[in-house]
PDB file of C-alpha atoms in Angstrom:
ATOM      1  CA  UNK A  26      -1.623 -45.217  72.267  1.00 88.00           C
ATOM      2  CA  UNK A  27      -4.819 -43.313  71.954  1.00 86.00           C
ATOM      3  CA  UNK A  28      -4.713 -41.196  75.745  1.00 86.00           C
ATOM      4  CA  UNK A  29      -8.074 -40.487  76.346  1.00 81.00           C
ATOM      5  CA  UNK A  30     -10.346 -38.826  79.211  1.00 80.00           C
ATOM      6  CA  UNK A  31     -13.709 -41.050  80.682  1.00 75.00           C
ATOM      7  CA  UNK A  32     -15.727 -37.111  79.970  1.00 74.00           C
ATOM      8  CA  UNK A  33     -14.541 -37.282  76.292  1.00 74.00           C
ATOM      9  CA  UNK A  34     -13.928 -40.841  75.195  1.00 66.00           C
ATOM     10  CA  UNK A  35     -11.419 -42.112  72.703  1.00 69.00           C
ATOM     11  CA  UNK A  36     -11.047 -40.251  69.870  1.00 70.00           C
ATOM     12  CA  UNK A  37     -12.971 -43.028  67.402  1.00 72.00           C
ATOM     13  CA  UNK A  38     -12.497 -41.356  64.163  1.00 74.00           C
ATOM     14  CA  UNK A  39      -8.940 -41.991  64.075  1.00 80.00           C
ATOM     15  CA  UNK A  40      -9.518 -45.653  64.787  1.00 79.00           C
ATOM     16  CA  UNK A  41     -10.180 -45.833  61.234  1.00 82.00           C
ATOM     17  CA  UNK A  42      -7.630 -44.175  60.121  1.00 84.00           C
ATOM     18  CA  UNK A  43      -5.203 -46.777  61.874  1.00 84.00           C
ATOM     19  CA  UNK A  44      -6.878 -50.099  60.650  1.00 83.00           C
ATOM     20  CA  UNK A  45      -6.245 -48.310  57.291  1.00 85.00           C
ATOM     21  CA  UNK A  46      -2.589 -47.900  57.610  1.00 85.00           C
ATOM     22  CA  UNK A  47      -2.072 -51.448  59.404  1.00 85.00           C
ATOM     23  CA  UNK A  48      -3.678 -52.941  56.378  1.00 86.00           C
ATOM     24  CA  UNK A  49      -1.892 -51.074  53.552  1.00 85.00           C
ATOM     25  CA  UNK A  50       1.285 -51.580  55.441  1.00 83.00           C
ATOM     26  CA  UNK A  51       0.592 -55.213  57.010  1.00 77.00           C
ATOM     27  CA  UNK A  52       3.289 -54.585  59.573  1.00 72.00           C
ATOM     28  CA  UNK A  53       2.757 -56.711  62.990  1.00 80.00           C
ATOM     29  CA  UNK A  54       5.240 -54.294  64.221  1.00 78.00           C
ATOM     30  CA  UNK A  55       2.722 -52.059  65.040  1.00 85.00           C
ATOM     31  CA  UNK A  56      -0.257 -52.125  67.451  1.00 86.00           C
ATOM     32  CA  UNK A  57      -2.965 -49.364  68.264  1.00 86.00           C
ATOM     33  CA  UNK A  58      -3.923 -49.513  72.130  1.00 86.00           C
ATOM     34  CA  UNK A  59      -5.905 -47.183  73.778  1.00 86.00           C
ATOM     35  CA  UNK A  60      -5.882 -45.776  77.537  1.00 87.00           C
ATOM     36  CA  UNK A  61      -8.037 -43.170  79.810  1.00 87.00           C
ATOM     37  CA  UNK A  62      -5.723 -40.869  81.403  1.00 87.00           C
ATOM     38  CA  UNK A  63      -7.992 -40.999  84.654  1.00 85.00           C
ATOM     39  CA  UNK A  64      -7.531 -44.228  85.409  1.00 87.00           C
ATOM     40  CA  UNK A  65      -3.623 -44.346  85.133  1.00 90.00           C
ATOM     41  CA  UNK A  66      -1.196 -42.553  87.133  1.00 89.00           C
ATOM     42  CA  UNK A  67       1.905 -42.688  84.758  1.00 90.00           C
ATOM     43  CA  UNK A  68      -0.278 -40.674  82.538  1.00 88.00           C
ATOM     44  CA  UNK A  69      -1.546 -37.851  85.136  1.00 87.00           C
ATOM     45  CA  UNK A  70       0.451 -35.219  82.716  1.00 87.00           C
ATOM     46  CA  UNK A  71      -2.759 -36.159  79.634  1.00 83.00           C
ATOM     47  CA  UNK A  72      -5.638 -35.298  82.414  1.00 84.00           C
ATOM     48  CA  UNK A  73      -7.814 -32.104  81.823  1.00 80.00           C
ATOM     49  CA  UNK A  74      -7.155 -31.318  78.099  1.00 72.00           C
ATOM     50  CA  UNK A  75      -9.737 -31.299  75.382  1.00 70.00           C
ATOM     51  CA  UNK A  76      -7.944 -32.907  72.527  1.00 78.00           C
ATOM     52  CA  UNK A  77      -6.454 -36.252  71.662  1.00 81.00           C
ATOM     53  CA  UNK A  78      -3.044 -37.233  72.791  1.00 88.00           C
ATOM     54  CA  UNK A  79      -1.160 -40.146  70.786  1.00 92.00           C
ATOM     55  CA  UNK A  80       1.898 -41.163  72.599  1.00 92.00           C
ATOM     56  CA  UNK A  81       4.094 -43.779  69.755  1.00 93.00           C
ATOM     57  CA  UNK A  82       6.304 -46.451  71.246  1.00 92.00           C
ATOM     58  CA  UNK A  83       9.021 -48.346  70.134  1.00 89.00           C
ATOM     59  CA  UNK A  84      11.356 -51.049  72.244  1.00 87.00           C
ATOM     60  CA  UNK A  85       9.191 -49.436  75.309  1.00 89.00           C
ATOM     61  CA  UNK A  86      10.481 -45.915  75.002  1.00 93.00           C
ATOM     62  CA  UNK A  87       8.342 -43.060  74.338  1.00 93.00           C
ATOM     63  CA  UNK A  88       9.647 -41.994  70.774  1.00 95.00           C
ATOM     64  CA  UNK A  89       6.919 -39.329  69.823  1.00 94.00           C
ATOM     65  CA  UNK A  90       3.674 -37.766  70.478  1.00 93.00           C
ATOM     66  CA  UNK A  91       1.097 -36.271  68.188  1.00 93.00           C
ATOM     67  CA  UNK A  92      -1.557 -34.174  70.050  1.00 89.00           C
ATOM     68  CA  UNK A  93      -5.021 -32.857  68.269  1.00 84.00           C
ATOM     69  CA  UNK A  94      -6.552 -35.220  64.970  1.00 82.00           C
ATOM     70  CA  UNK A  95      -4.508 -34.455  62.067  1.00 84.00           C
ATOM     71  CA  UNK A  96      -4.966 -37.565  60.452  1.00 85.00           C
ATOM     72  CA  UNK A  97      -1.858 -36.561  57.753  1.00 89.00           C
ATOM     73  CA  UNK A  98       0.687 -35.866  61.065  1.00 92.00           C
ATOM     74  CA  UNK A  99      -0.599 -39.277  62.184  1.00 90.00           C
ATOM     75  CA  UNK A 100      -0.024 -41.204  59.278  1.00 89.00           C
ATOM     76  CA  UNK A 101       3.670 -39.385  58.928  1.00 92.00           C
ATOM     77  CA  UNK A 102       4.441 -39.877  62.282  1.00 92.00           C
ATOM     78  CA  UNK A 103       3.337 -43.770  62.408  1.00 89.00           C
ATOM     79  CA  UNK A 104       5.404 -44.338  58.727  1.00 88.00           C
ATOM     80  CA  UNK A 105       8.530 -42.785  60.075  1.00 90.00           C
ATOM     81  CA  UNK A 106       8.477 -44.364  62.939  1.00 87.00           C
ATOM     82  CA  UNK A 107       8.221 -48.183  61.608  1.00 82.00           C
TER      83      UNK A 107
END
C-alpha cells in the first residue's frame, strides 16, 4: 500500500516499478493499492511527512514497511515477502 498525503499525491514513479515486478513475477498473490493518510484514521501515524510510506501485507498483518523511493529496497522487500 502506497500511504500517501492529498498535498503530495501518490508517489507515481514507483507505480511503474510495481507493474514491472507483477509482470516478471506473474504472482496474483500480490496487489498494489494505494491510500491518502488524510482520509483514514487507522493511518493517522503516515500524516505530515514528506516522503512515501509503503506498508506490505500478508494474511492481513502488517509484515513490513519501506519508507522514502528506493526502488532496489522495494523490489527486495516485495520478493522476500512473496
Amino acid at each position: 500500500v502506497d500511504v500517501f498525503q492529498a498535498w503530495c499525491g501518490p508517489c507515481k514513479t514507483v507505480v511503474d516499478l510495481f507493474r514491472k515486478i507483477r509482470n516478471e513475477v506473474g504472482s496474483d498473490l500480490l496487489h498494489f493499492a494505494v491510500a491518502e493518510a488524510d482520509s483514514i484514521d487507522a493511518l493517522e501515524k503516515y500524516r505530515g511527512k514528506c516522503e512515501p510510506v509503503f506498508l506490505f501485507y500478508a494474511g492481513g498483518e502488517l509484515v513490513a514497511v519501506v519508507r522514502g523511493v528506493s526502488a532496489s529496497l522495494l523490489q527486495k522487500t516485495i520478493l522476500e515477502k512473496l
